[in-house]
mmCIF file of C-alpha atoms in Angstrom:
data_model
loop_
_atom_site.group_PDB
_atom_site.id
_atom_site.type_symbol
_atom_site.label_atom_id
_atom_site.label_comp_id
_atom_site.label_asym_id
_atom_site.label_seq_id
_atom_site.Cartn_x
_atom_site.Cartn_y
_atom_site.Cartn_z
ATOM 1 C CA UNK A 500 -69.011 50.727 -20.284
ATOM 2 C CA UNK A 501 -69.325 47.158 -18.845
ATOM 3 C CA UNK A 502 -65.758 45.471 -18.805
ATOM 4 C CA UNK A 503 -66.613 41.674 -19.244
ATOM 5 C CA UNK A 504 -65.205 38.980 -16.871
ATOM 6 C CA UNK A 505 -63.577 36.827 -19.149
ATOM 7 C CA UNK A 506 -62.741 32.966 -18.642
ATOM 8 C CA UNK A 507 -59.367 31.487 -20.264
ATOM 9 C CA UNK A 508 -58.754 27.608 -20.380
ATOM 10 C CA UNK A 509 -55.501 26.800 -20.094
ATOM 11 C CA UNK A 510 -55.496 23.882 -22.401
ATOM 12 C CA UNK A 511 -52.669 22.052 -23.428
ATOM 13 C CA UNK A 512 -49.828 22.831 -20.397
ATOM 14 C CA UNK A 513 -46.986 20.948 -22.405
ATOM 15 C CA UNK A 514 -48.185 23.665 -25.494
ATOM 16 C CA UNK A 515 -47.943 27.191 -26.696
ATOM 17 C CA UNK A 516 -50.895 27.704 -24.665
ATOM 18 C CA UNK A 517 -49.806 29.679 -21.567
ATOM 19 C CA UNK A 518 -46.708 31.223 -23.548
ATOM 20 C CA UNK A 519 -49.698 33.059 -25.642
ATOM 21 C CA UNK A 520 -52.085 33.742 -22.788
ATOM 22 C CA UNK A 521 -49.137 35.723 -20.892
ATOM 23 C CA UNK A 522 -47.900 37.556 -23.861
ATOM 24 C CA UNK A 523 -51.382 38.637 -24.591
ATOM 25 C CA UNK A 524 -52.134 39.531 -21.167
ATOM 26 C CA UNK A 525 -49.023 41.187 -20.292
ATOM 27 C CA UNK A 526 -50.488 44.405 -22.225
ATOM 28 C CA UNK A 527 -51.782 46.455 -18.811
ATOM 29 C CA UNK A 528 -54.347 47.500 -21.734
ATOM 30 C CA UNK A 529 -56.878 44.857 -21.775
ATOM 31 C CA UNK A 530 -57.543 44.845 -18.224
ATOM 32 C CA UNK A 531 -59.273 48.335 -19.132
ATOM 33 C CA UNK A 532 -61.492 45.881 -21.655
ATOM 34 C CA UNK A 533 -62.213 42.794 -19.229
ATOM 35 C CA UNK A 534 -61.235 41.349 -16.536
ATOM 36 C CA UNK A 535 -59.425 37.812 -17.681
ATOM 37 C CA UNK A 536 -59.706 34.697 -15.247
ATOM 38 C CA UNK A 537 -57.271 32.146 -15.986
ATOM 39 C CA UNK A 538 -58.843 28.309 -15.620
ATOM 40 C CA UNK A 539 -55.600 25.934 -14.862
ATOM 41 C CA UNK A 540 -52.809 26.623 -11.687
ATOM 42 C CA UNK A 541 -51.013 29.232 -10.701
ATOM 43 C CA UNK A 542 -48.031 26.591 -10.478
ATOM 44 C CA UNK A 543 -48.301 26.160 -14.095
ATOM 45 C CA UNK A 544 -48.723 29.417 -14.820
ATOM 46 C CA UNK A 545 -45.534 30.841 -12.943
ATOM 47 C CA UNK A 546 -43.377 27.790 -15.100
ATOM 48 C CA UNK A 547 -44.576 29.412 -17.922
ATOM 49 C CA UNK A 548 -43.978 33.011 -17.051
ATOM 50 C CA UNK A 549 -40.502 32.520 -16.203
ATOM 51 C CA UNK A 550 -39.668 31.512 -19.853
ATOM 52 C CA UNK A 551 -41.293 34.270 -21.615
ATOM 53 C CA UNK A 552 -41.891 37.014 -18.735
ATOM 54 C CA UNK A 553 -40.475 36.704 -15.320
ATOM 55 C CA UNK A 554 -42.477 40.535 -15.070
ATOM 56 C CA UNK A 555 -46.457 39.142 -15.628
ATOM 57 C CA UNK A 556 -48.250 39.459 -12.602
ATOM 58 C CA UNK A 557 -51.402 37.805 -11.425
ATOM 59 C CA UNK A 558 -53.748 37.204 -8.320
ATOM 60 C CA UNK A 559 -54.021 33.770 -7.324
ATOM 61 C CA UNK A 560 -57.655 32.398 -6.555
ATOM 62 C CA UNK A 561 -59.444 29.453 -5.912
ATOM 63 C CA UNK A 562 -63.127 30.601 -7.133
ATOM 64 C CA UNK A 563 -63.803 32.689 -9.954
ATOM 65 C CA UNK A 564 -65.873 34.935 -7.532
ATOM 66 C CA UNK A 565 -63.112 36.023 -5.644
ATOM 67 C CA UNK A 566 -61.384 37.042 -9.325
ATOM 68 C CA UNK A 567 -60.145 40.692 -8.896
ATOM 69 C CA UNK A 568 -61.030 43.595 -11.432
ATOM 70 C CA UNK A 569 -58.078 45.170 -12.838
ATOM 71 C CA UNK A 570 -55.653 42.156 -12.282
ATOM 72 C CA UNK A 571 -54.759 39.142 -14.229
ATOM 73 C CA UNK A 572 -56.372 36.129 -12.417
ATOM 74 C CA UNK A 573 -55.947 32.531 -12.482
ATOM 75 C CA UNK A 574 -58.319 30.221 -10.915
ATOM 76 C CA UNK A 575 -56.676 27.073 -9.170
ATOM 77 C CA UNK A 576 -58.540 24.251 -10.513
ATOM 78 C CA UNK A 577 -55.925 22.088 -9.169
ATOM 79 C CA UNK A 578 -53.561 22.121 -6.485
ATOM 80 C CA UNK A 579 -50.840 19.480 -6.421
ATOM 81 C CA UNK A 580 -47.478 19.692 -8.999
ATOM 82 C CA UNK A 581 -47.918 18.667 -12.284
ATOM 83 C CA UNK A 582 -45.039 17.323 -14.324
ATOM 84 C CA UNK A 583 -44.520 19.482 -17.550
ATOM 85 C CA UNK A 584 -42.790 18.223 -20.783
ATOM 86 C CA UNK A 585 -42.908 21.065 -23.030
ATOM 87 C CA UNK A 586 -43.461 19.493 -26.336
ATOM 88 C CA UNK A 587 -44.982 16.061 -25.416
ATOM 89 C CA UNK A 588 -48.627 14.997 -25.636
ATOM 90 C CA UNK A 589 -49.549 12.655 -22.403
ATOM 91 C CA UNK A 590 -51.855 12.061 -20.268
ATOM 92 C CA UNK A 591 -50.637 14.386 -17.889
ATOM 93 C CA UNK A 592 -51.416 17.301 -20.588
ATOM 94 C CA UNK A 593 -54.770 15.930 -21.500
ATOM 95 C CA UNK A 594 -55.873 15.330 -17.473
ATOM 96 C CA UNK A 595 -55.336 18.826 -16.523
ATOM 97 C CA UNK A 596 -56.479 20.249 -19.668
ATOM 98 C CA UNK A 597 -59.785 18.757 -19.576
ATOM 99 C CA UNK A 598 -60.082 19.468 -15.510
ATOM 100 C CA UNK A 599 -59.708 23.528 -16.751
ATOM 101 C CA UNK A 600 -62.004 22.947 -19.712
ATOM 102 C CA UNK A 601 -64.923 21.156 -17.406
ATOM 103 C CA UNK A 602 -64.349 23.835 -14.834
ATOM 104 C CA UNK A 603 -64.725 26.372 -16.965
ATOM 105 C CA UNK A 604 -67.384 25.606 -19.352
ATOM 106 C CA UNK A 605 -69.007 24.785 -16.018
ATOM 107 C CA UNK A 606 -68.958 28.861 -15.490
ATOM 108 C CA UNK A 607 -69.843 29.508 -18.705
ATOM 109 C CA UNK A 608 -73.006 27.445 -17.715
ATOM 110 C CA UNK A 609 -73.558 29.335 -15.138
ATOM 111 C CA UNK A 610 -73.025 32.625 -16.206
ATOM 112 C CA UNK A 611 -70.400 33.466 -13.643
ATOM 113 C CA UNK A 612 -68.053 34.413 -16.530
ATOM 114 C CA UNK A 613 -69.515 36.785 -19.888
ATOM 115 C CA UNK A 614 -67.058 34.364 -22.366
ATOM 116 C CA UNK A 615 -65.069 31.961 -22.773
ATOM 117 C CA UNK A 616 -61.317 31.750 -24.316
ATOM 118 C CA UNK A 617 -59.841 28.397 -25.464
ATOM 119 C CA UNK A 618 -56.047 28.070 -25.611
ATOM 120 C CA UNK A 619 -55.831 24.961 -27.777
ATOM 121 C CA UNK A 620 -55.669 21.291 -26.576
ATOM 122 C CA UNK A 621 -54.169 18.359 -28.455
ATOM 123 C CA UNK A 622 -57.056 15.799 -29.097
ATOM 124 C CA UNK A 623 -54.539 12.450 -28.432
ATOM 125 C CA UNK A 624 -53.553 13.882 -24.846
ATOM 126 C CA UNK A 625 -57.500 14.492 -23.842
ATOM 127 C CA UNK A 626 -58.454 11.162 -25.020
ATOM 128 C CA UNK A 627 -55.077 9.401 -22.753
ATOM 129 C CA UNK A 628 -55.735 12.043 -19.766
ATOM 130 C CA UNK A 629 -59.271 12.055 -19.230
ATOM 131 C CA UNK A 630 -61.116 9.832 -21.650
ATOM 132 C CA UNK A 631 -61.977 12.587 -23.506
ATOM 133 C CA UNK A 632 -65.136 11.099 -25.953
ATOM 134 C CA UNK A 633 -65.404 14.466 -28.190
ATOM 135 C CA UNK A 634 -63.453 15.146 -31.949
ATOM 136 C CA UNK A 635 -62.811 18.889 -30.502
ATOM 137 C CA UNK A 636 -63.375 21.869 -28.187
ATOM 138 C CA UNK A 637 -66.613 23.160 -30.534
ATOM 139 C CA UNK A 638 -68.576 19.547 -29.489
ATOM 140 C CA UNK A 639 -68.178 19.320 -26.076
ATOM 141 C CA UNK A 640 -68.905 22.971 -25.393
ATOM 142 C CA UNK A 641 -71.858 22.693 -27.369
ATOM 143 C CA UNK A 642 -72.679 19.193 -25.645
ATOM 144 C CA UNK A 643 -72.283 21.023 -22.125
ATOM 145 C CA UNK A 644 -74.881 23.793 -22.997
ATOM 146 C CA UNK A 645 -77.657 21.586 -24.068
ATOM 147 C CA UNK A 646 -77.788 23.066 -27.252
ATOM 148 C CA UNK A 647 -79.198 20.687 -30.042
ATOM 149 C CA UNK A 648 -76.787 22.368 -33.174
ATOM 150 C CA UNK A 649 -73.894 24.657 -33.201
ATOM 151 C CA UNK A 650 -71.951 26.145 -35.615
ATOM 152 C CA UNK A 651 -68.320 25.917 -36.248
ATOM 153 C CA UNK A 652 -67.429 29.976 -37.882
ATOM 154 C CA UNK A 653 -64.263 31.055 -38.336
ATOM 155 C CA UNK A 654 -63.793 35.016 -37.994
ATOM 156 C CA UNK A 655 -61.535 37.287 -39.005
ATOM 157 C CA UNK A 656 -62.466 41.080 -39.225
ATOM 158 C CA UNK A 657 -64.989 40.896 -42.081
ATOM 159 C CA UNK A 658 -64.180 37.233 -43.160
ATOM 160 C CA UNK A 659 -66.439 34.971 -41.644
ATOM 161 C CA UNK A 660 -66.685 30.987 -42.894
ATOM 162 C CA UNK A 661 -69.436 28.684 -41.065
ATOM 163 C CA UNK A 662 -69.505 24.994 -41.511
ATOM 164 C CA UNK A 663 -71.888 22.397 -42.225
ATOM 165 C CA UNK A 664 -70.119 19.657 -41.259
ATOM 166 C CA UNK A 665 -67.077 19.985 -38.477
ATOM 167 C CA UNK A 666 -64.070 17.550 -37.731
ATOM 168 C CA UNK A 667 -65.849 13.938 -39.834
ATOM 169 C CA UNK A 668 -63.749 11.815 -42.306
ATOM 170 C CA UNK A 669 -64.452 13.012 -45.818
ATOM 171 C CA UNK A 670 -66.042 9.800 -47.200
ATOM 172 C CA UNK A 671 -68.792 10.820 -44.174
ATOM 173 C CA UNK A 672 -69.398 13.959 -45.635
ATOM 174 C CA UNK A 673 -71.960 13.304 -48.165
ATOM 175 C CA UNK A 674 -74.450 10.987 -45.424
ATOM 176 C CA UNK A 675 -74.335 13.925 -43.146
ATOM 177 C CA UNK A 676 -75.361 16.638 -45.657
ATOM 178 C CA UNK A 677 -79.056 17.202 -46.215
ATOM 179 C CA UNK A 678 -81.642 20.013 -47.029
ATOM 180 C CA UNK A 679 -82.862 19.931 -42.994
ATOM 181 C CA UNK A 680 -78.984 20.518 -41.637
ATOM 182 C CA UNK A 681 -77.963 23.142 -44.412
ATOM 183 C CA UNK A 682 -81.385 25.496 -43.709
ATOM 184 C CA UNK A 683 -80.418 24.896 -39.608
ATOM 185 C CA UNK A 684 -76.646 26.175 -40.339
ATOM 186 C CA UNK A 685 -77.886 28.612 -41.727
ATOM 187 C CA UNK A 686 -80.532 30.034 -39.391
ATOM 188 C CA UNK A 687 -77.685 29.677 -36.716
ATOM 189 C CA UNK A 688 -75.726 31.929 -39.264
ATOM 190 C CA UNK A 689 -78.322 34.146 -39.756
ATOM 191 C CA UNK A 690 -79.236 35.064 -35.994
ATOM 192 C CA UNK A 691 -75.526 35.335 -35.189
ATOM 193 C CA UNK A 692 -74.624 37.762 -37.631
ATOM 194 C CA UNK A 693 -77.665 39.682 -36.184
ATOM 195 C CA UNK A 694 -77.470 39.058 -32.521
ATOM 196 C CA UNK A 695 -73.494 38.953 -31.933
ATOM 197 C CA UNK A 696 -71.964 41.008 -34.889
ATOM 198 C CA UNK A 697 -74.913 43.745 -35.098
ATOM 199 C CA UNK A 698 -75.436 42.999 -38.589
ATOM 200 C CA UNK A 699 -79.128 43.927 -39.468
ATOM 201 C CA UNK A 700 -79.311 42.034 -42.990
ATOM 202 C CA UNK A 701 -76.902 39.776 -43.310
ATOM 203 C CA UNK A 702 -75.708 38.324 -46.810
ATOM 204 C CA UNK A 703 -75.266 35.016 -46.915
ATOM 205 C CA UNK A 704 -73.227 32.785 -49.532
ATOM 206 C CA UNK A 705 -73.300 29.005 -49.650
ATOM 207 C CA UNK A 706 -70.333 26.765 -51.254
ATOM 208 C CA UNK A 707 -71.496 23.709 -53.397
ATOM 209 C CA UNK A 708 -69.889 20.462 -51.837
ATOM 210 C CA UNK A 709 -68.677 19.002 -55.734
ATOM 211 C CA UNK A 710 -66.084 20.459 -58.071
ATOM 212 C CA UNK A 711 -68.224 23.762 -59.973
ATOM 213 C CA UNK A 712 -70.789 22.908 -57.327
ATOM 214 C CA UNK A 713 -71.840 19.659 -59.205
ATOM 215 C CA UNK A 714 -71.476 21.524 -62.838
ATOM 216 C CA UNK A 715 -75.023 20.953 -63.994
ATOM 217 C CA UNK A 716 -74.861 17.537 -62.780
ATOM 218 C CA UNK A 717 -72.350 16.356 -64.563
ATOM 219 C CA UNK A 718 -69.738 15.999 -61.256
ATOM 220 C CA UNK A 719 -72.467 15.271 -58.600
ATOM 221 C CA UNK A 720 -75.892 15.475 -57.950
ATOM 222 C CA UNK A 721 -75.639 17.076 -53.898
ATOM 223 C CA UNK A 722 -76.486 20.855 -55.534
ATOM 224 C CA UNK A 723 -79.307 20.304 -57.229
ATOM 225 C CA UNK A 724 -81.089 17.836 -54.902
ATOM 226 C CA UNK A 725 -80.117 19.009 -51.440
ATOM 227 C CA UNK A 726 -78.126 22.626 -51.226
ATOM 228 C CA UNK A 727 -80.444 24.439 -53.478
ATOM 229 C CA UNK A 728 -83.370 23.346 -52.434
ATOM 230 C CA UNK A 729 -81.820 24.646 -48.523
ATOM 231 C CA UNK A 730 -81.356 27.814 -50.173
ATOM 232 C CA UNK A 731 -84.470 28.912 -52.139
ATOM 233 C CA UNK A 732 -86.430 27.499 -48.611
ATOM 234 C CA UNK A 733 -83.886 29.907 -46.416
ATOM 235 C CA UNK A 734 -85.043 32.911 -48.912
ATOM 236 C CA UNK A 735 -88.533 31.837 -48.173
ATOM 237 C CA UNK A 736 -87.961 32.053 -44.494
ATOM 238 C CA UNK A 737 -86.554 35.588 -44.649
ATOM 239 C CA UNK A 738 -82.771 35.006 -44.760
ATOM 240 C CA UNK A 739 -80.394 36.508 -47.338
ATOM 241 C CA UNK A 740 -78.485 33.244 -49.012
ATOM 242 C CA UNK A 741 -77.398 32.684 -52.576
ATOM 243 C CA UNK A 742 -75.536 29.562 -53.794
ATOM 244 C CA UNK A 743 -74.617 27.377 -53.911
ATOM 245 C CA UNK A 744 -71.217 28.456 -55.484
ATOM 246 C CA UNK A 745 -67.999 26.661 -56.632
ATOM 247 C CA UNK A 746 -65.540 27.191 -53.976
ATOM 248 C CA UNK A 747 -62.591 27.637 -55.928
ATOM 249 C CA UNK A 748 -64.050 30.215 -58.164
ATOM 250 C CA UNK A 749 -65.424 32.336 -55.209
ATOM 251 C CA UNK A 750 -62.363 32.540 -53.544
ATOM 252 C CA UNK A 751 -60.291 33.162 -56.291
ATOM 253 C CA UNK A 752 -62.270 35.669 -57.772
ATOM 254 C CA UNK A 753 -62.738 37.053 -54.479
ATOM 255 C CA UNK A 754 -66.343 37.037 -54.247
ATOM 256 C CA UNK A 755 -66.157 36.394 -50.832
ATOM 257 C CA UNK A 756 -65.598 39.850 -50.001
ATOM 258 C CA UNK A 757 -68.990 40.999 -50.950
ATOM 259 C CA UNK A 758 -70.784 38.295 -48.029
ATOM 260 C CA UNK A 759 -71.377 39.080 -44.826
ATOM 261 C CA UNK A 760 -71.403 35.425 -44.006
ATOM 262 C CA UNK A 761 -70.428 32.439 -46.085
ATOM 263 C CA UNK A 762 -71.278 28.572 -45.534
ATOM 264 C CA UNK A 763 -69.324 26.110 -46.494
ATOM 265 C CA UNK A 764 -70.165 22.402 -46.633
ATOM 266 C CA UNK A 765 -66.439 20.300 -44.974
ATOM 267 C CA UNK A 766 -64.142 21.461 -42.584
ATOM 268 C CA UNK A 767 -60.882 21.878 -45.426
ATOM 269 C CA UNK A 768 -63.417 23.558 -47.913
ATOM 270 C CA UNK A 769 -63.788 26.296 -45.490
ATOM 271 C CA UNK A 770 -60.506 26.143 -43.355
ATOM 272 C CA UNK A 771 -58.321 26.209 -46.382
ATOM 273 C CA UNK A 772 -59.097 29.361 -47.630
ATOM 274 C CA UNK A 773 -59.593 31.125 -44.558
ATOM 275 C CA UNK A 774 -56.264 29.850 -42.946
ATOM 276 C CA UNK A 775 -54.842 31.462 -46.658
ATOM 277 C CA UNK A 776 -56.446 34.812 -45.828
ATOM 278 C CA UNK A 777 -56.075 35.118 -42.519
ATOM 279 C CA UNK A 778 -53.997 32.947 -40.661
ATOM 280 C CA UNK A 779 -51.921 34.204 -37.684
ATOM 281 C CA UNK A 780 -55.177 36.751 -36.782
ATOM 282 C CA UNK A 781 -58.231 34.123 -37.344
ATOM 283 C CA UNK A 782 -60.618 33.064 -34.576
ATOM 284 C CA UNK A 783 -62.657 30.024 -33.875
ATOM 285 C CA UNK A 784 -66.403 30.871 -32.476
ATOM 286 C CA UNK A 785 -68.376 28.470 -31.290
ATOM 287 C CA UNK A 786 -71.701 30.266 -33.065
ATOM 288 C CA UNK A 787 -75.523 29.544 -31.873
ATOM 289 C CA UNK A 788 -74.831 28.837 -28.271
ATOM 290 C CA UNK A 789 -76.130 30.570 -24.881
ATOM 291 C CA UNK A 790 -72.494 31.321 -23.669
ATOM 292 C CA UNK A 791 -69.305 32.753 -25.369
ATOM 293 C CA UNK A 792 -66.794 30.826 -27.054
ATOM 294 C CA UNK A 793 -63.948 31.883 -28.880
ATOM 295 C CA UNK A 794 -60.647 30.327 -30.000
ATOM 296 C CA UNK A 795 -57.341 31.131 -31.617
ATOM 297 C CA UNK A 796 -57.006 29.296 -35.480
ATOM 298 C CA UNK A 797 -54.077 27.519 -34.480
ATOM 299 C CA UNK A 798 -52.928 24.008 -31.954
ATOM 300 C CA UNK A 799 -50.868 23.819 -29.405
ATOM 301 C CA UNK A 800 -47.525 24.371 -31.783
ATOM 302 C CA UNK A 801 -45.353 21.493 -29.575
ATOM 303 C CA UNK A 802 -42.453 22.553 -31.846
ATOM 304 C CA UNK A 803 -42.398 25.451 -30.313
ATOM 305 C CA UNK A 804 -43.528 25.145 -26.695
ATOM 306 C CA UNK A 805 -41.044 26.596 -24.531
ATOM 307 C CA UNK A 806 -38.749 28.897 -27.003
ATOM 308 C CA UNK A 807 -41.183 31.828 -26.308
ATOM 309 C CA UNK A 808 -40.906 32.179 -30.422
ATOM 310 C CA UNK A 809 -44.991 31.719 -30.643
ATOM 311 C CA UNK A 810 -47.448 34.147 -32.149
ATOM 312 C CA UNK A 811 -49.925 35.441 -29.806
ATOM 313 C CA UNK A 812 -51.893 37.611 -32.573
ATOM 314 C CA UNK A 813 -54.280 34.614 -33.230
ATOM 315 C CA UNK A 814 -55.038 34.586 -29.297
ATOM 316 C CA UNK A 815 -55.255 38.730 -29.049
ATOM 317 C CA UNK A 816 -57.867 38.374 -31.457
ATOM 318 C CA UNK A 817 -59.861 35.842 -29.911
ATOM 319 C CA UNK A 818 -59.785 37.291 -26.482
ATOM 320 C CA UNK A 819 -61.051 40.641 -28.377
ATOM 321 C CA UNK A 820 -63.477 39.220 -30.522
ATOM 322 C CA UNK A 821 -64.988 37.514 -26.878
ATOM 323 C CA UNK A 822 -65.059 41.141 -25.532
ATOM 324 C CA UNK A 823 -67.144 42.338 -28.217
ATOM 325 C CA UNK A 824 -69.724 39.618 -28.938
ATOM 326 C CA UNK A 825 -70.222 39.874 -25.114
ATOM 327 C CA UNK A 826 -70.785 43.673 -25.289
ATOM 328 C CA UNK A 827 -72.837 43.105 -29.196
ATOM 329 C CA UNK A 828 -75.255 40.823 -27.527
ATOM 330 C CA UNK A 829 -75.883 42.143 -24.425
ATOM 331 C CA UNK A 830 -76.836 45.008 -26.520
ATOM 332 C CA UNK A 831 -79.198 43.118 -28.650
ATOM 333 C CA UNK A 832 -80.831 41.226 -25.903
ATOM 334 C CA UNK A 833 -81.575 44.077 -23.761
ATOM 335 C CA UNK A 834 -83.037 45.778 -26.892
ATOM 336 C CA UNK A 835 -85.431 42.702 -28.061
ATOM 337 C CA UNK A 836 -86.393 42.298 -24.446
ATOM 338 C CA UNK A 837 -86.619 45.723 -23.974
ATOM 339 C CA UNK A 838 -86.656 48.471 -26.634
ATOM 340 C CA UNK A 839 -88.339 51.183 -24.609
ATOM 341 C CA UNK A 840 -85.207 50.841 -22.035
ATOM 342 C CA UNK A 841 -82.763 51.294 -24.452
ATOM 343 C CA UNK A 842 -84.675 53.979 -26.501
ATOM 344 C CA UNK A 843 -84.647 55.825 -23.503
ATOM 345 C CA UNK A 844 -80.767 54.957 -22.297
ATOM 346 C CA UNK A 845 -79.846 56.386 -25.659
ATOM 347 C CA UNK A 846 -81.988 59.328 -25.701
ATOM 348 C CA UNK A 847 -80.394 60.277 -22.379
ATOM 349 C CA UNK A 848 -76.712 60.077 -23.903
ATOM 350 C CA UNK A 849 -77.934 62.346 -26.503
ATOM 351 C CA UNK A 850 -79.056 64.761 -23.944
ATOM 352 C CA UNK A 851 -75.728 64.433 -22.278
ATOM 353 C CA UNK A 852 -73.923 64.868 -25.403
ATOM 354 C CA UNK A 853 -75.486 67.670 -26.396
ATOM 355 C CA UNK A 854 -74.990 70.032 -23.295
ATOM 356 C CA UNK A 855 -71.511 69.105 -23.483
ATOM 357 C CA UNK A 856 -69.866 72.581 -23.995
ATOM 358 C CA UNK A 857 -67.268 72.269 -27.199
ATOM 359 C CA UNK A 858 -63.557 73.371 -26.286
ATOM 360 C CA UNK A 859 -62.351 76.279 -27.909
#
């Protein structure tokens, strides 16, 4: 089985961030799963360790080519001592944060790593440490792989919530909405439920954007004139959607559970509801891009940066759920490129399988 070389940014140093990355990686486990490279300083990273586990071990290295299978490694992206004030959001937080992130989306790039982990980054610190033009993570990744559209889909086990819109002032919403950006959300949807989550027919539900998605009308005209119209010409183009649908209905009646996918139109109208459901084991993927991105559903949690009280089941999950697109689309790549190679691959396993002699 291919074990993935997975990058980690360290993000916010003053955060939760490296308190979750060691607790996660301290399970001797997941290095049978992947082999994790650590994008920050070892410097850092040894701080950090001797407030929640003076035990973690992990090879030092200053290229992610020299990163060492069945080892924890971190990648020195910078050398000199950095000043940490767990708790504070400064410039200091937001330099070194965004010196990991560039380094390692550079990778990513690259392919020298299968995925990409986020540990979260406060927005206020990137913008005093580095300049940092982008409203989150999700844009500049998708800004750094030349891709035209992403999409923003939060994931948890069978719960999965794509936006239309990502981090915009409400009273934006509306101007950004129409027919052309629902049907490409949706195609992104579409081929990732396919391609990354080996889902061969995917159902798709879309959210209205007004209360009882416009109620005939009577509360907004957005249905009727733009979703709708994105949905019957998705259905024309061979996708499963059906919408739109009021939001507070769906959820509450918990029609959600019979969608594979489900698109909503703002960032709260689909955040809101998932954070309900599953907060504490949600993850962030950056959907429709050619690299990996995944991220835990929570920030960097100053309140509780350095009193090793912080969750790490959000991060688990995203480091998992990075493992398994990788291995998903590998899959489905080398079988649209290839088909006869992997009818043959699996005819072969059968073969081994079945001389195999049964124990008694």
């Amino acid at each position: 089985m291919h074990k993935p070389k997975i990058g980690i940014s360290i993000g916010d140093i003053n955060g939760i961030g490296p308190e979750v990355i060691i607790k996660t990686l301290a399970d001797d486990r997941i290095l049978n799963q992947c082999t994790p490279v650590i994008y920050g300083s070892s410097k850092v990273m040894s701080y950090h360790k001797n407030i929640v586990n003076p035990d973690f071990h992990f090879h030092a290295c200053r290229e992610v080519d020299q990163s060492a299978s069945g080892k924890v490694n971190v990648y020195n992206c910078w050398q000199e001592t950095v000043n940490i004030e767990l708790g504070q959001a400064n410039t200091e937080s937001g330099q070194y944060a965004a010196i990991a992130l560039e380094r390692a989306v550079t990778d990513l790039k690259d392919k020298k790593i299968d995925a990409l982990v986020t540990a979260p980054i406060n927005k206020h610190a990137m913008q005093l440490g580095g300049g940092f033009p982008f409203p989150g993570h999700t844009e500049y990744i998708t800004d750094q792989l030349g891709a035209k559209e992403s999409l923003m889909f939060m994931v948890s086990g069978g719960l999965r919530i794509g936006l239309a819109t990502n981090h915009v002032p409400v009273s934006e919403i509306v101007h950004l909405l129409n027919k052309e950006l629902i049907i490409q959300k949706l195609r992104l949807m579409h081929h990732t439920l396919k391609m990354d989550f080996g889902i061969e027919r995917p159902a798709i539900a879309v959210l209205g954007l007004n209360p009882h998605a416009g109620d005939n009308g009577l509360l907004g005209d957005a249905e009727e004139k733009i979703i709708r119209p994105a949905v019957v010409e998705s259905k024309k183009g061979g996708i499963l959607a059906v919408g739109p649908f009021s939001a507070d209905g769906f959820f509450g009646a918990g029609q959600y559970q019979k969608f594979d996918g489900i698109l909503a139109m703002y960032h709260d109208q689909g955040l809101i509801p998932f954070k309900l459901l599953a907060f504490g084991n949600g993850v962030n993927y950056t959907a429709g891009l050619s690299g990996i991105r995944t991220s835990p559903d929570h920030g960097t949690a100053y309140d509780l940066a350095g009193k090793n009280e912080a969750d790490p089941a959000s991060f688990r999950e995203a480091l998992f759920q990075a493992i398994d697109i990788s291995r998903q689309r590998s899959t489905y790549l080398e079988m649209h490129e290839n088909p006869l190679k992997v009818n043959a691959k699996k005819a072969a396993t059968e073969e081994d399988e079945e001389i195999i002699p049964e124990e008694d």
